[in-house]
């Protein structure tokens, strides 16, 4: 039949790099993802990241520093007071 199929999804994600002056754009569509959900940010974004990383390395584009606001926060060291 035609139209939408219940329970069938396509996870999509688009990314470009480097952020300041993009030289590469990547689009990934995963038809009927079977693991880890079906949202594009979950199933397709990691693939885009891997592809862009490899392409930028090939093009010899140096890595950009990660802004402080994006860096993961570290849990404080547990050195409890007695």
Coordinates of N, CA and C in Angstrom, one line a residue:
X1 N 0.8 -1.2 0.0 CA 0.0 0.0 0.0 C 0.8 1.2 0.0
X2 N 0.2 2.3 -0.1 CA 0.9 3.6 -0.1 C 0.7 4.3 1.3
X3 N 1.5 5.3 1.5 CA 1.4 6.1 2.7 C 2.4 5.6 3.8
X4 N 2.1 6.0 5.0 CA 3.0 5.7 6.1 C 2.7 4.3 6.6
X5 N 3.8 3.6 7.0 CA 3.7 2.3 7.6 C 3.9 2.5 9.1
X6 N 2.9 2.0 9.9 CA 2.9 2.1 11.3 C 4.2 1.4 11.9
X7 N 4.9 2.1 12.8 CA 6.0 1.4 13.4 C 7.3 1.4 12.6
X8 N 7.3 2.0 11.4 CA 8.5 2.0 10.5 C 9.0 3.5 10.5
X9 N 10.3 3.6 10.8 CA 10.9 4.9 11.0 C 12.2 5.1 10.1
X10 N 12.5 6.3 9.9 CA 13.8 6.7 9.2 C 14.5 7.7 10.1
X11 N 15.6 7.4 10.7 CA 16.4 8.3 11.5 C 17.3 9.1 10.6
X12 N 17.3 10.4 10.6 CA 18.1 11.3 9.7 C 18.8 12.3 10.5
X13 N 20.0 12.7 10.0 CA 20.8 13.7 10.7 C 21.7 14.4 9.6
X14 N 21.8 15.7 9.7 CA 22.7 16.5 8.8 C 23.7 17.2 9.7
X15 N 25.0 17.2 9.2 CA 26.0 17.9 10.0 C 27.0 18.5 9.0
X16 N 27.6 19.6 9.4 CA 28.6 20.3 8.6 C 29.8 20.6 9.5
X17 N 31.0 20.7 8.9 CA 32.2 21.0 9.7 C 33.3 21.6 8.7
X18 N 34.2 22.3 9.3 CA 34.2 22.9 10.7 C 33.2 23.9 10.9
X19 N 32.9 24.2 12.1 CA 31.7 25.1 12.4 C 31.9 26.5 11.9
X20 N 33.1 27.1 11.9 CA 33.3 28.5 11.5 C 33.1 28.7 10.0
X21 N 33.7 27.8 9.2 CA 33.6 27.9 7.8 C 33.5 26.5 7.2
X22 N 32.2 25.9 7.2 CA 32.1 24.5 6.8 C 32.7 24.2 5.4
X23 N 33.4 23.1 5.3 CA 33.9 22.7 4.1 C 33.3 21.4 3.6
X24 N 32.6 20.7 4.6 CA 32.0 19.4 4.3 C 30.6 19.4 4.9
X25 N 29.7 18.8 4.2 CA 28.3 18.5 4.7 C 28.1 17.1 4.6
X26 N 27.4 16.5 5.6 CA 27.1 15.1 5.5 C 25.7 14.8 5.9
X27 N 25.0 14.0 5.2 CA 23.6 13.6 5.5 C 23.6 12.1 5.6
X28 N 23.0 11.6 6.7 CA 22.8 10.2 6.9 C 21.4 9.9 7.2
X29 N 20.8 9.0 6.5 CA 19.5 8.4 6.7 C 19.6 7.0 7.0
X30 N 19.0 6.6 8.1 CA 18.9 5.1 8.5 C 17.5 4.7 8.4
X31 N 17.2 3.9 7.4 CA 15.9 3.3 7.2 C 15.6 2.2 8.1
X32 N 14.5 2.2 8.8 CA 14.1 1.2 9.8 C 15.2 0.8 10.7
X33 N 15.7 1.8 11.5 CA 16.8 1.5 12.5 C 16.3 0.4 13.5
X34 N 17.2 -0.5 13.8 CA 16.7 -1.7 14.6 C 17.3 -1.6 16.1
X35 N 18.2 -0.7 16.4 CA 18.8 -0.7 17.7 C 18.9 0.7 18.2
X36 N 18.8 0.9 19.5 CA 19.0 2.2 20.1 C 18.0 3.3 19.7
X37 N 16.8 2.9 19.5 CA 15.7 3.9 19.1 C 15.7 4.2 17.7
X38 N 15.0 5.3 17.3 CA 14.8 5.7 15.9 C 15.0 7.2 15.7
X39 N 15.4 7.9 16.7 CA 15.6 9.4 16.5 C 16.9 9.6 15.8
X40 N 16.9 10.6 14.9 CA 18.1 10.9 14.1 C 19.3 11.2 15.0
X41 N 19.1 11.9 16.0 CA 20.2 12.3 16.9 C 20.8 11.1 17.7
X42 N 20.0 10.1 17.8 CA 20.5 8.9 18.4 C 21.1 7.9 17.5
X43 N 20.5 7.6 16.3 CA 21.0 6.6 15.4 C 21.8 7.1 14.3
X44 N 21.6 8.3 13.8 CA 22.3 8.8 12.6 C 23.5 9.8 13.0
X45 N 23.3 10.6 14.1 CA 24.3 11.6 14.4 C 25.7 11.0 14.7
X46 N 25.8 9.8 15.4 CA 27.1 9.3 15.6 C 27.8 8.9 14.3
X47 N 27.0 8.4 13.3 CA 27.6 8.1 12.0 C 28.1 9.3 11.3
X48 N 27.3 10.4 11.4 CA 27.7 11.7 10.8 C 29.1 12.1 11.5
X49 N 29.1 12.0 12.8 CA 30.4 12.4 13.5 C 31.6 11.6 13.1
X50 N 31.4 10.3 12.9 CA 32.5 9.5 12.4 C 32.9 9.8 11.0
X51 N 32.0 10.0 10.1 CA 32.3 10.4 8.7 C 33.0 11.7 8.7
X52 N 32.4 12.8 9.4 CA 33.0 14.1 9.3 C 34.4 14.0 9.9
X53 N 34.6 13.3 11.0 CA 35.9 13.2 11.6 C 37.0 12.6 10.7
X54 N 36.6 11.6 10.0 CA 37.5 10.9 9.0 C 37.8 11.9 7.8
X55 N 36.8 12.6 7.3 CA 37.0 13.4 6.2 C 37.8 14.6 6.5
X56 N 37.6 15.2 7.7 CA 38.4 16.4 8.1 C 39.8 16.0 8.4
X57 N 40.0 14.8 8.9 CA 41.4 14.3 9.1 C 42.1 14.1 7.7
X58 N 41.4 13.6 6.7 CA 41.9 13.4 5.4 C 42.2 14.7 4.7
X59 N 41.4 15.7 5.0 CA 41.6 17.1 4.4 C 42.6 17.9 5.2
X60 N 43.1 17.3 6.3 CA 44.1 17.9 7.2 C 43.6 19.2 7.8
X61 N 42.3 19.2 8.2 CA 41.7 20.3 8.9 C 42.0 20.1 10.4
X62 N 42.7 21.0 11.1 CA 42.9 20.8 12.5 C 41.7 20.8 13.4
X63 N 41.6 20.0 14.4 CA 40.5 20.0 15.3 C 40.2 21.4 15.9
X64 N 39.0 21.7 16.2 CA 38.6 22.9 16.8 C 38.5 22.7 18.3
X65 N 38.8 23.7 19.1 CA 38.7 23.6 20.5 C 37.2 23.5 20.9
X66 N 36.9 22.7 21.9 CA 35.5 22.5 22.3 C 35.2 23.7 23.3
X67 N 34.1 24.4 23.0 CA 33.8 25.6 23.9 C 33.5 25.0 25.3
X68 N 33.8 25.9 26.3 CA 33.6 25.5 27.7 C 32.1 25.1 28.0
X69 N 31.2 25.8 27.4 CA 29.7 25.5 27.6 C 29.3 24.1 27.1
X70 N 30.1 23.5 26.2 CA 29.8 22.2 25.6 C 30.5 21.0 26.3
X71 N 31.6 21.3 27.0 CA 32.4 20.3 27.6 C 31.6 19.6 28.7
X72 N 31.7 18.3 28.9 CA 31.0 17.6 29.9 C 31.5 18.0 31.3
X73 N 30.6 18.1 32.2 CA 31.0 18.5 33.6 C 31.5 17.2 34.3
X74 N 32.6 17.4 35.1 CA 33.1 16.2 35.8 C 32.5 16.3 37.2
X75 N 32.2 15.1 37.7 CA 31.7 15.0 39.1 C 32.8 15.4 40.1
X76 N 32.5 16.1 41.1 CA 33.6 16.4 42.1 C 34.2 15.1 42.7
X77 N 35.5 15.2 42.9 CA 36.2 14.1 43.5 C 35.7 13.8 44.9
X78 N 35.5 12.5 45.1 CA 35.0 12.2 46.5 C 36.2 11.9 47.4
X79 N 36.4 12.9 48.2 CA 37.4 12.8 49.3 C 36.9 13.3 50.6
X80 N 35.9 12.6 51.0 CA 35.0 13.0 52.1 C 35.8 13.4 53.4
X81 N 35.3 14.4 54.0 CA 35.9 14.9 55.3 C 35.5 13.9 56.4
X82 N 36.5 13.7 57.3 CA 36.2 12.8 58.4 C 35.6 13.5 59.6

